[in-house]
Amino acid sequence: MIPGEANPNCHVVQVSKVRMNPYVRLLQGALQEAGVSCSISEGLSPRLVRSWQGMADVLHVHWLELLYASSSLRRSLWLLAAVTGGLFGARAVGCRIVYTVHNLSPHEQSFSFLDHLARRVLLTVVDAWHVHDEEARLNLVQEWGARKPIYVVPHGSYIGAYPNHCTKEEARKRLGLPANAFVYLSLGQIRPYKGIEDLVAAFSELGDKACQLVIAGNVHDSAYAQSLAQTTQQSTRIHALFQYVPDSEVQYFMKACDVCVLPYRDVTTSGAAILAFSFGRPIVAPALGGFPELAANGRGVVYDPQVEGDLVQALQRARSGDMARAGQVALEWAEEHRWKKLAPRFVHIYTEALDSGR
C-alpha cells in the first residue's frame, strides 16, 4: 500500500470524552473524506472492545486522563482499570493503538499516582505516538521514555468549524467595545494553569487608555471564579464573562479582537492558538511548548515567562505592531493546515501501525 493511501477495509475508532473541542470530530470527517471508516467512542472498556471485535482495526486514543477522571479515588481506580482492560483487550484481538499526546501531564491532577500508572500502561500498549510539533516529540522521548514510532502531524485548523460571518465592527457593537480600541482577547475554559491572573496584572500596567482586555470562558471552580472577578472588576478596561461561550458566539469574540493572548504557565498543545489563527488573529504567547513555532514568521509575539515584565513588553509590541498583517499570515497558516490536507498523514500512521503488527 502506498503510504497515506486509504485502506477501505480499515476501521478507526477514536476514543475521546471531549465534546466542546471539535478536534476529534474534524479529524473523523477528514478521515472519512479520505476513504477511511472512522467512528468515535466516549468510553473504553473490555465490554466496548468486545462489541467492536471484527470491526475496529485501530484505536486512536485522545486525552486518556479524562477517561478515568473523577473526584473519587475509588471511581478513578475503577475507571482506570476499565480503560486498561480495554487497551489490553484491544491488543489481544489484534487492534493497533495510536495515542495523540495533547498533554504530557494532566493540567489538574487529582491523583498523580494514577496518572503515572496510566502513563506506564500507554508505554506498554501503544504502537504509534502522535504529537503536534517537534518540541512535543523531544519531550515525549525525554520525559516519558517513549520508544515506539513517534509521528509529528500539526494540529489541524478550525476553519469552518464555527460560524464566521460577522464583521469586526458588528462584533464590537455586539460586545459593547469601542470601535477604535485595541482589543486583547483571552477566550476559552479558564483554569489556573492558563495564567489569567498574569495577564490581568500585565494589562493593568499598560498606560494606553485605548487598550481593552476581554476575558471569556467557563470557570470550573467557583472560588477561583470569585477571585478572578474581584481582580478584573478593578478596571473599567477589562471585560470579563465567566461563562461558557457557545459555538455560535465564538466568532463575535474572535472578530472583535486585534490579538489573542495565551499566558499559559504550562502547555504541550494549544488549540486556542489554532482557533485564533482560524479567525485570522495573531497570538501573544510564552516561549513554552509549541508556541514559538506557531508564532514564528510574524504570526505572533513570544515572551519569556521567566523574565519579569516580559509579558507587559509583549503586549506593547503587539500594540505597536501590524496585527492586521500578522492576522493575515496566521490565517494563511490555518488554510494550509486544514484537516483534509493532514488526513493522509494520519492514514500513514495507521497503515504503519497495522503493518508493524503483521
mmCIF file of C-alpha atoms in Angstrom:
data_model
loop_
_atom_site.group_PDB
_atom_site.id
_atom_site.type_symbol
_atom_site.label_atom_id
_atom_site.label_comp_id
_atom_site.label_asym_id
_atom_site.label_seq_id
_atom_site.Cartn_x
_atom_site.Cartn_y
_atom_site.Cartn_z
ATOM 1 C CA MET A 1 0.000 0.000 0.000
ATOM 2 C CA ILE A 2 1.247 3.491 -0.850
ATOM 3 C CA PRO A 3 1.932 5.487 2.384
ATOM 4 C CA GLY A 4 -1.049 7.710 3.067
ATOM 5 C CA GLU A 5 -3.350 5.751 0.745
ATOM 6 C CA ALA A 6 -6.671 4.955 2.369
ATOM 7 C CA ASN A 7 -7.420 1.329 3.182
ATOM 8 C CA PRO A 8 -11.129 0.719 2.552
ATOM 9 C CA ASN A 9 -11.033 -2.273 4.892
ATOM 10 C CA CYS A 10 -9.553 -0.327 7.802
ATOM 11 C CA HIS A 11 -11.836 0.984 10.512
ATOM 12 C CA VAL A 12 -10.560 3.501 13.064
ATOM 13 C CA VAL A 13 -12.251 4.072 16.413
ATOM 14 C CA GLN A 14 -11.303 7.366 18.020
ATOM 15 C CA VAL A 15 -11.672 7.308 21.793
ATOM 16 C CA SER A 16 -12.289 10.675 23.442
ATOM 17 C CA LYS A 17 -14.601 12.194 26.061
ATOM 18 C CA VAL A 18 -14.014 15.748 24.844
ATOM 19 C CA ARG A 19 -17.107 17.304 23.299
ATOM 20 C CA MET A 20 -16.609 21.071 23.304
ATOM 21 C CA ASN A 21 -13.374 20.926 21.305
ATOM 22 C CA PRO A 22 -14.277 19.752 17.767
ATOM 23 C CA TYR A 23 -10.763 18.303 17.202
ATOM 24 C CA VAL A 24 -11.830 14.649 17.131
ATOM 25 C CA ARG A 25 -14.937 15.309 15.061
ATOM 26 C CA LEU A 26 -12.929 17.296 12.495
ATOM 27 C CA LEU A 27 -10.361 14.508 12.214
ATOM 28 C CA GLN A 28 -13.160 11.983 11.776
ATOM 29 C CA GLY A 29 -14.676 13.988 8.929
ATOM 30 C CA ALA A 30 -11.321 14.336 7.188
ATOM 31 C CA LEU A 31 -10.609 10.613 7.501
ATOM 32 C CA GLN A 32 -13.991 9.705 6.111
ATOM 33 C CA GLU A 33 -13.452 12.099 3.223
ATOM 34 C CA ALA A 34 -10.125 10.328 2.607
ATOM 35 C CA GLY A 35 -11.916 6.987 2.442
ATOM 36 C CA VAL A 36 -11.201 5.676 5.932
ATOM 37 C CA SER A 37 -14.071 4.331 8.034
ATOM 38 C CA CYS A 38 -13.996 6.126 11.383
ATOM 39 C CA SER A 39 -16.248 6.251 14.430
ATOM 40 C CA ILE A 40 -15.993 7.918 17.845
ATOM 41 C CA SER A 41 -16.427 6.390 21.294
ATOM 42 C CA GLU A 42 -16.577 8.370 24.532
ATOM 43 C CA GLY A 43 -15.532 5.362 26.601
ATOM 44 C CA LEU A 44 -13.102 2.469 26.633
ATOM 45 C CA SER A 45 -13.630 -0.837 28.434
ATOM 46 C CA PRO A 46 -13.371 -4.590 27.778
ATOM 47 C CA ARG A 47 -17.100 -4.694 27.060
ATOM 48 C CA LEU A 48 -16.847 -1.961 24.441
ATOM 49 C CA VAL A 49 -13.829 -3.611 22.840
ATOM 50 C CA ARG A 50 -15.749 -6.890 22.552
ATOM 51 C CA SER A 51 -18.556 -5.033 20.793
ATOM 52 C CA TRP A 52 -16.025 -3.660 18.270
ATOM 53 C CA GLN A 53 -14.392 -7.050 17.579
ATOM 54 C CA GLY A 54 -14.164 -7.682 13.897
ATOM 55 C CA MET A 55 -14.870 -4.030 13.125
ATOM 56 C CA ALA A 56 -12.103 -1.983 14.775
ATOM 57 C CA ASP A 57 -8.583 -2.192 13.357
ATOM 58 C CA VAL A 58 -7.073 0.882 15.023
ATOM 59 C CA LEU A 59 -7.915 2.578 18.304
ATOM 60 C CA HIS A 60 -6.853 6.217 18.198
ATOM 61 C CA VAL A 61 -6.976 7.449 21.794
ATOM 62 C CA HIS A 62 -7.054 11.092 22.938
ATOM 63 C CA TRP A 63 -6.805 12.657 26.424
ATOM 64 C CA LEU A 64 -6.564 9.382 28.352
ATOM 65 C CA GLU A 65 -6.622 11.243 31.682
ATOM 66 C CA LEU A 66 -10.216 12.311 31.063
ATOM 67 C CA LEU A 67 -11.343 8.704 30.661
ATOM 68 C CA TYR A 68 -10.599 7.944 34.320
ATOM 69 C CA ALA A 69 -11.007 11.418 35.861
ATOM 70 C CA SER A 70 -13.177 11.603 38.978
ATOM 71 C CA SER A 71 -13.168 13.402 42.314
ATOM 72 C CA SER A 72 -13.479 9.976 43.938
ATOM 73 C CA LEU A 73 -10.334 7.865 44.204
ATOM 74 C CA ARG A 74 -12.376 4.679 44.178
ATOM 75 C CA ARG A 75 -14.195 5.626 40.990
ATOM 76 C CA SER A 76 -10.972 6.811 39.318
ATOM 77 C CA LEU A 77 -9.377 3.457 40.115
ATOM 78 C CA TRP A 78 -12.382 1.617 38.711
ATOM 79 C CA LEU A 79 -12.396 3.714 35.545
ATOM 80 C CA LEU A 80 -8.656 3.337 35.015
ATOM 81 C CA ALA A 81 -8.985 -0.428 35.462
ATOM 82 C CA ALA A 82 -11.720 -0.471 32.812
ATOM 83 C CA VAL A 83 -9.638 1.643 30.425
ATOM 84 C CA THR A 84 -6.582 -0.544 31.000
ATOM 85 C CA GLY A 85 -8.637 -3.680 30.383
ATOM 86 C CA GLY A 86 -9.958 -2.122 27.190
ATOM 87 C CA LEU A 87 -6.493 -1.258 25.902
ATOM 88 C CA PHE A 88 -5.039 -4.694 26.603
ATOM 89 C CA GLY A 89 -8.205 -6.329 25.284
ATOM 90 C CA ALA A 90 -7.885 -4.399 22.047
ATOM 91 C CA ARG A 91 -4.290 -5.522 21.646
ATOM 92 C CA ALA A 92 -5.301 -9.115 22.341
ATOM 93 C CA VAL A 93 -7.718 -9.146 19.388
ATOM 94 C CA GLY A 94 -5.219 -7.549 17.023
ATOM 95 C CA CYS A 95 -6.130 -3.844 17.189
ATOM 96 C CA ARG A 96 -3.302 -1.367 16.818
ATOM 97 C CA ILE A 97 -3.255 1.539 19.274
ATOM 98 C CA VAL A 98 -2.329 5.111 18.341
ATOM 99 C CA TYR A 99 -2.158 7.793 21.014
ATOM 100 C CA THR A 100 -2.207 11.550 20.468
ATOM 101 C CA VAL A 101 -0.243 13.388 23.152
ATOM 102 C CA HIS A 102 -2.314 16.518 23.749
ATOM 103 C CA ASN A 103 -0.770 16.983 27.216
ATOM 104 C CA LEU A 104 2.399 15.404 28.554
ATOM 105 C CA SER A 105 0.973 15.797 32.057
ATOM 106 C CA PRO A 106 -2.623 16.446 33.136
ATOM 107 C CA HIS A 107 -3.071 20.120 33.945
ATOM 108 C CA GLU A 108 -5.149 19.389 37.029
ATOM 109 C CA GLN A 109 -4.139 16.259 38.886
ATOM 110 C CA SER A 110 -6.423 14.735 41.482
ATOM 111 C CA PHE A 111 -4.410 11.551 41.990
ATOM 112 C CA SER A 112 -0.952 11.850 40.466
ATOM 113 C CA PHE A 113 -0.042 8.210 41.069
ATOM 114 C CA LEU A 114 -2.910 7.182 38.799
ATOM 115 C CA ASP A 115 -1.522 9.403 36.061
ATOM 116 C CA HIS A 116 1.820 7.630 36.474
ATOM 117 C CA LEU A 117 0.104 4.243 36.175
ATOM 118 C CA ALA A 118 -1.779 5.372 33.088
ATOM 119 C CA ARG A 119 1.469 6.514 31.514
ATOM 120 C CA ARG A 120 3.039 3.087 32.147
ATOM 121 C CA VAL A 121 0.051 1.431 30.526
ATOM 122 C CA LEU A 122 0.383 3.612 27.445
ATOM 123 C CA LEU A 123 4.096 2.929 27.151
ATOM 124 C CA THR A 124 3.258 -0.769 27.147
ATOM 125 C CA VAL A 125 0.373 -0.902 24.682
ATOM 126 C CA VAL A 126 0.833 1.988 22.231
ATOM 127 C CA ASP A 127 2.018 1.072 18.730
ATOM 128 C CA ALA A 128 2.443 4.643 17.494
ATOM 129 C CA TRP A 129 2.526 8.075 19.079
ATOM 130 C CA HIS A 130 1.214 11.255 17.512
ATOM 131 C CA VAL A 131 2.392 14.713 18.587
ATOM 132 C CA HIS A 132 1.755 18.140 17.081
ATOM 133 C CA ASP A 133 5.269 19.581 16.967
ATOM 134 C CA GLU A 134 8.930 18.733 17.304
ATOM 135 C CA GLU A 135 9.157 20.107 20.854
ATOM 136 C CA ALA A 136 6.484 17.652 21.990
ATOM 137 C CA ARG A 137 8.309 14.798 20.253
ATOM 138 C CA LEU A 138 11.547 15.576 22.090
ATOM 139 C CA ASN A 139 9.749 15.882 25.428
ATOM 140 C CA LEU A 140 7.901 12.606 24.859
ATOM 141 C CA VAL A 141 11.218 10.828 24.464
ATOM 142 C CA GLN A 142 12.984 12.640 27.293
ATOM 143 C CA GLU A 143 10.188 12.727 29.881
ATOM 144 C CA TRP A 144 8.273 9.543 29.084
ATOM 145 C CA GLY A 145 10.988 7.421 27.519
ATOM 146 C CA ALA A 146 8.760 6.572 24.546
ATOM 147 C CA ARG A 147 10.366 4.046 22.204
ATOM 148 C CA LYS A 148 7.655 3.241 19.682
ATOM 149 C CA PRO A 149 7.467 5.347 16.485
ATOM 150 C CA ILE A 150 6.553 8.996 17.047
ATOM 151 C CA TYR A 151 4.856 10.886 14.220
ATOM 152 C CA VAL A 152 4.669 14.674 14.059
ATOM 153 C CA VAL A 153 1.472 15.933 12.424
ATOM 154 C CA PRO A 154 0.468 19.545 13.158
ATOM 155 C CA HIS A 155 -2.798 20.470 14.822
ATOM 156 C CA GLY A 156 -5.480 20.979 12.190
ATOM 157 C CA SER A 157 -7.211 24.323 11.886
ATOM 158 C CA TYR A 158 -10.765 25.167 12.927
ATOM 159 C CA ILE A 159 -11.709 26.903 9.692
ATOM 160 C CA GLY A 160 -15.358 26.096 9.027
ATOM 161 C CA ALA A 161 -15.913 24.583 12.465
ATOM 162 C CA TYR A 162 -17.540 27.743 13.845
ATOM 163 C CA PRO A 163 -19.778 30.383 12.266
ATOM 164 C CA ASN A 164 -17.700 33.205 10.811
ATOM 165 C CA HIS A 165 -19.780 35.787 9.006
ATOM 166 C CA CYS A 166 -19.775 38.931 11.137
ATOM 167 C CA THR A 167 -17.511 41.951 10.632
ATOM 168 C CA LYS A 168 -15.182 43.446 13.218
ATOM 169 C CA GLU A 169 -17.486 46.417 13.594
ATOM 170 C CA GLU A 170 -20.549 44.202 14.148
ATOM 171 C CA ALA A 171 -18.686 42.096 16.681
ATOM 172 C CA ARG A 172 -17.555 45.103 18.716
ATOM 173 C CA LYS A 173 -21.008 46.600 18.704
ATOM 174 C CA ARG A 174 -22.470 43.315 19.931
ATOM 175 C CA LEU A 175 -19.931 43.094 22.777
ATOM 176 C CA GLY A 176 -20.115 46.786 23.644
ATOM 177 C CA LEU A 177 -16.487 47.515 22.790
ATOM 178 C CA PRO A 178 -15.213 50.850 21.433
ATOM 179 C CA ALA A 179 -14.804 50.801 17.658
ATOM 180 C CA ASN A 180 -11.346 52.397 17.765
ATOM 181 C CA ALA A 181 -9.893 50.471 20.727
ATOM 182 C CA PHE A 182 -7.044 47.977 20.543
ATOM 183 C CA VAL A 183 -8.533 44.782 21.956
ATOM 184 C CA TYR A 184 -6.702 41.876 23.579
ATOM 185 C CA LEU A 185 -8.662 38.640 23.989
ATOM 186 C CA SER A 186 -8.358 35.562 26.183
ATOM 187 C CA LEU A 187 -11.031 33.059 25.181
ATOM 188 C CA GLY A 188 -11.580 29.514 26.405
ATOM 189 C CA GLN A 189 -12.037 27.473 29.544
ATOM 190 C CA ILE A 190 -10.458 29.350 32.428
ATOM 191 C CA ARG A 191 -8.172 27.289 34.629
ATOM 192 C CA PRO A 192 -5.240 28.248 36.875
ATOM 193 C CA TYR A 193 -2.580 26.881 34.510
ATOM 194 C CA LYS A 194 -3.708 29.336 31.824
ATOM 195 C CA GLY A 195 -2.285 32.281 33.777
ATOM 196 C CA ILE A 196 -5.201 34.702 33.555
ATOM 197 C CA GLU A 197 -4.002 36.473 36.699
ATOM 198 C CA ASP A 198 -0.657 37.125 34.978
ATOM 199 C CA LEU A 199 -2.472 38.629 32.011
ATOM 200 C CA VAL A 200 -4.649 40.888 34.172
ATOM 201 C CA ALA A 201 -1.592 42.130 36.076
ATOM 202 C CA ALA A 202 0.368 42.781 32.879
ATOM 203 C CA PHE A 203 -2.538 44.521 31.164
ATOM 204 C CA SER A 204 -3.048 46.753 34.206
ATOM 205 C CA GLU A 205 0.486 48.078 33.732
ATOM 206 C CA LEU A 206 -0.247 49.324 30.220
ATOM 207 C CA GLY A 207 -0.655 53.068 30.185
ATOM 208 C CA ASP A 208 -2.509 53.176 26.883
ATOM 209 C CA LYS A 209 -6.145 54.001 27.729
ATOM 210 C CA ALA A 210 -7.243 52.960 24.233
ATOM 211 C CA CYS A 211 -6.497 49.317 25.048
ATOM 212 C CA GLN A 212 -9.219 46.921 26.181
ATOM 213 C CA LEU A 213 -8.975 43.361 27.508
ATOM 214 C CA VAL A 214 -11.722 40.773 27.062
ATOM 215 C CA ILE A 215 -11.665 37.551 29.088
ATOM 216 C CA ALA A 216 -14.343 34.994 28.284
ATOM 217 C CA GLY A 217 -14.853 31.375 29.213
ATOM 218 C CA ASN A 218 -16.225 28.981 31.762
ATOM 219 C CA VAL A 219 -14.541 28.808 35.186
ATOM 220 C CA HIS A 220 -14.959 25.359 36.718
ATOM 221 C CA ASP A 221 -14.011 26.317 40.274
ATOM 222 C CA SER A 222 -16.394 28.801 41.927
ATOM 223 C CA ALA A 223 -13.791 30.090 44.402
ATOM 224 C CA TYR A 224 -11.349 30.701 41.558
ATOM 225 C CA ALA A 225 -14.082 32.479 39.592
ATOM 226 C CA GLN A 226 -14.828 34.752 42.537
ATOM 227 C CA SER A 227 -11.145 35.598 42.952
ATOM 228 C CA LEU A 228 -10.808 36.464 39.270
ATOM 229 C CA ALA A 229 -13.989 38.548 39.368
ATOM 230 C CA GLN A 230 -12.617 40.649 42.215
ATOM 231 C CA THR A 231 -9.402 41.214 40.261
ATOM 232 C CA THR A 232 -10.978 42.100 36.928
ATOM 233 C CA GLN A 233 -13.616 44.421 38.425
ATOM 234 C CA GLN A 234 -10.886 46.842 39.444
ATOM 235 C CA SER A 235 -10.539 48.110 35.861
ATOM 236 C CA THR A 236 -13.168 49.545 33.525
ATOM 237 C CA ARG A 237 -10.984 48.486 30.591
ATOM 238 C CA ILE A 238 -11.263 44.780 31.447
ATOM 239 C CA HIS A 239 -14.406 42.979 30.314
ATOM 240 C CA ALA A 240 -14.879 39.550 31.885
ATOM 241 C CA LEU A 241 -17.533 37.000 31.010
ATOM 242 C CA PHE A 242 -17.098 33.972 33.233
ATOM 243 C CA GLN A 243 -19.385 31.534 31.485
ATOM 244 C CA TYR A 244 -19.342 29.044 28.648
ATOM 245 C CA VAL A 245 -19.228 30.678 25.224
ATOM 246 C CA PRO A 246 -21.369 28.643 22.787
ATOM 247 C CA ASP A 247 -20.028 27.855 19.330
ATOM 248 C CA SER A 248 -22.417 30.341 17.745
ATOM 249 C CA GLU A 249 -20.906 33.188 19.801
ATOM 250 C CA VAL A 250 -17.212 32.399 19.320
ATOM 251 C CA GLN A 251 -16.994 34.493 16.140
ATOM 252 C CA TYR A 252 -18.020 37.696 17.939
ATOM 253 C CA PHE A 253 -15.172 37.473 20.424
ATOM 254 C CA MET A 254 -12.622 36.468 17.819
ATOM 255 C CA LYS A 255 -13.632 39.058 15.240
ATOM 256 C CA ALA A 256 -13.799 41.840 17.875
ATOM 257 C CA CYS A 257 -10.189 41.445 18.989
ATOM 258 C CA ASP A 258 -6.886 42.505 17.461
ATOM 259 C CA VAL A 259 -4.797 39.793 19.094
ATOM 260 C CA CYS A 260 -5.360 36.698 21.269
ATOM 261 C CA VAL A 261 -3.268 36.405 24.424
ATOM 262 C CA LEU A 262 -2.401 32.951 25.777
ATOM 263 C CA PRO A 263 -0.438 33.487 29.013
ATOM 264 C CA TYR A 264 -0.186 29.768 29.831
ATOM 265 C CA ARG A 265 2.072 28.600 32.629
ATOM 266 C CA ASP A 266 2.237 25.074 31.204
ATOM 267 C CA VAL A 267 1.402 23.800 27.725
ATOM 268 C CA THR A 268 2.019 20.955 25.310
ATOM 269 C CA THR A 269 -0.523 21.751 22.593
ATOM 270 C CA SER A 270 -2.768 24.795 22.334
ATOM 271 C CA GLY A 271 -5.992 24.531 20.413
ATOM 272 C CA ALA A 272 -6.659 28.147 21.433
ATOM 273 C CA ALA A 273 -3.776 29.326 19.251
ATOM 274 C CA ILE A 274 -5.116 27.338 16.301
ATOM 275 C CA LEU A 275 -8.575 28.805 16.888
ATOM 276 C CA ALA A 276 -7.095 32.316 16.789
ATOM 277 C CA PHE A 277 -5.312 31.569 13.506
ATOM 278 C CA SER A 278 -8.525 30.146 12.056
ATOM 279 C CA PHE A 279 -10.171 33.535 12.546
ATOM 280 C CA GLY A 280 -7.161 35.442 11.244
ATOM 281 C CA ARG A 281 -5.921 36.601 14.619
ATOM 282 C CA PRO A 282 -2.265 36.533 15.767
ATOM 283 C CA ILE A 283 -1.199 35.484 19.258
ATOM 284 C CA VAL A 284 0.844 36.670 22.217
ATOM 285 C CA ALA A 285 2.220 33.597 23.994
ATOM 286 C CA PRO A 286 5.061 32.411 26.232
ATOM 287 C CA ALA A 287 8.113 30.608 24.890
ATOM 288 C CA LEU A 288 6.730 27.252 26.045
ATOM 289 C CA GLY A 289 5.801 24.067 24.211
ATOM 290 C CA GLY A 290 4.867 24.619 20.590
ATOM 291 C CA PHE A 291 4.137 28.349 20.928
ATOM 292 C CA PRO A 292 7.469 29.594 19.477
ATOM 293 C CA GLU A 293 6.916 27.513 16.339
ATOM 294 C CA LEU A 294 3.314 28.654 15.993
ATOM 295 C CA ALA A 295 4.137 32.336 16.481
ATOM 296 C CA ALA A 296 7.071 32.252 14.058
ATOM 297 C CA ASN A 297 7.127 34.071 10.716
ATOM 298 C CA GLY A 298 5.102 37.001 12.018
ATOM 299 C CA ARG A 299 2.121 35.050 13.361
ATOM 300 C CA GLY A 300 2.534 36.380 16.877
ATOM 301 C CA VAL A 301 4.663 37.730 19.684
ATOM 302 C CA VAL A 302 6.522 35.433 22.084
ATOM 303 C CA TYR A 303 7.742 36.384 25.549
ATOM 304 C CA ASP A 304 9.884 34.755 28.235
ATOM 305 C CA PRO A 305 7.659 33.811 31.193
ATOM 306 C CA GLN A 306 10.729 33.669 33.441
ATOM 307 C CA VAL A 307 11.594 37.327 32.834
ATOM 308 C CA GLU A 308 9.644 39.777 34.949
ATOM 309 C CA GLY A 309 7.783 42.305 32.841
ATOM 310 C CA ASP A 310 8.294 40.465 29.563
ATOM 311 C CA LEU A 311 4.556 39.821 29.156
ATOM 312 C CA VAL A 312 3.934 43.570 29.515
ATOM 313 C CA GLN A 313 6.500 44.258 26.813
ATOM 314 C CA ALA A 314 4.939 41.606 24.584
ATOM 315 C CA LEU A 315 1.545 43.276 24.920
ATOM 316 C CA GLN A 316 3.174 46.585 23.995
ATOM 317 C CA ARG A 317 4.895 45.029 20.967
ATOM 318 C CA ALA A 318 1.585 43.671 19.776
ATOM 319 C CA ARG A 319 0.001 47.093 20.268
ATOM 320 C CA SER A 320 2.645 48.829 18.153
ATOM 321 C CA GLY A 321 2.924 46.084 15.536
ATOM 322 C CA ASP A 322 0.962 45.456 12.351
ATOM 323 C CA MET A 323 -1.552 42.992 13.772
ATOM 324 C CA ALA A 324 -3.681 43.114 10.637
ATOM 325 C CA ARG A 325 -0.788 41.751 8.602
ATOM 326 C CA ALA A 326 0.095 39.264 11.342
ATOM 327 C CA GLY A 327 -3.504 38.065 11.316
ATOM 328 C CA GLN A 328 -3.386 37.523 7.566
ATOM 329 C CA VAL A 329 -0.237 35.413 7.932
ATOM 330 C CA ALA A 330 -1.933 33.454 10.719
ATOM 331 C CA LEU A 331 -4.964 32.794 8.521
ATOM 332 C CA GLU A 332 -2.704 31.572 5.722
ATOM 333 C CA TRP A 333 -1.206 29.081 8.179
ATOM 334 C CA ALA A 334 -4.707 27.899 9.105
ATOM 335 C CA GLU A 335 -5.619 27.456 5.445
ATOM 336 C CA GLU A 336 -2.516 25.321 4.899
ATOM 337 C CA HIS A 337 -3.432 23.180 7.906
ATOM 338 C CA ARG A 338 -6.972 22.245 7.018
ATOM 339 C CA TRP A 339 -7.812 18.753 8.220
ATOM 340 C CA LYS A 340 -8.339 17.351 4.738
ATOM 341 C CA LYS A 341 -4.718 18.227 3.942
ATOM 342 C CA LEU A 342 -3.497 16.469 7.086
ATOM 343 C CA ALA A 343 -5.670 13.351 6.766
ATOM 344 C CA PRO A 344 -3.199 11.436 4.528
ATOM 345 C CA ARG A 345 -0.549 11.777 7.212
ATOM 346 C CA PHE A 346 -2.850 10.167 9.773
ATOM 347 C CA VAL A 347 -3.665 7.415 7.290
ATOM 348 C CA HIS A 348 0.070 6.808 7.003
ATOM 349 C CA ILE A 349 0.325 6.457 10.803
ATOM 350 C CA TYR A 350 -2.495 3.901 10.842
ATOM 351 C CA THR A 351 -1.003 1.994 7.910
ATOM 352 C CA GLU A 352 2.407 1.816 9.552
ATOM 353 C CA ALA A 353 0.888 0.689 12.846
ATOM 354 C CA LEU A 354 -1.106 -2.047 11.111
ATOM 355 C CA ASP A 355 1.921 -3.192 9.145
ATOM 356 C CA SER A 356 4.007 -3.396 12.316
ATOM 357 C CA GLY A 357 1.543 -5.889 13.759
ATOM 358 C CA ARG A 358 1.585 -8.263 10.823
#
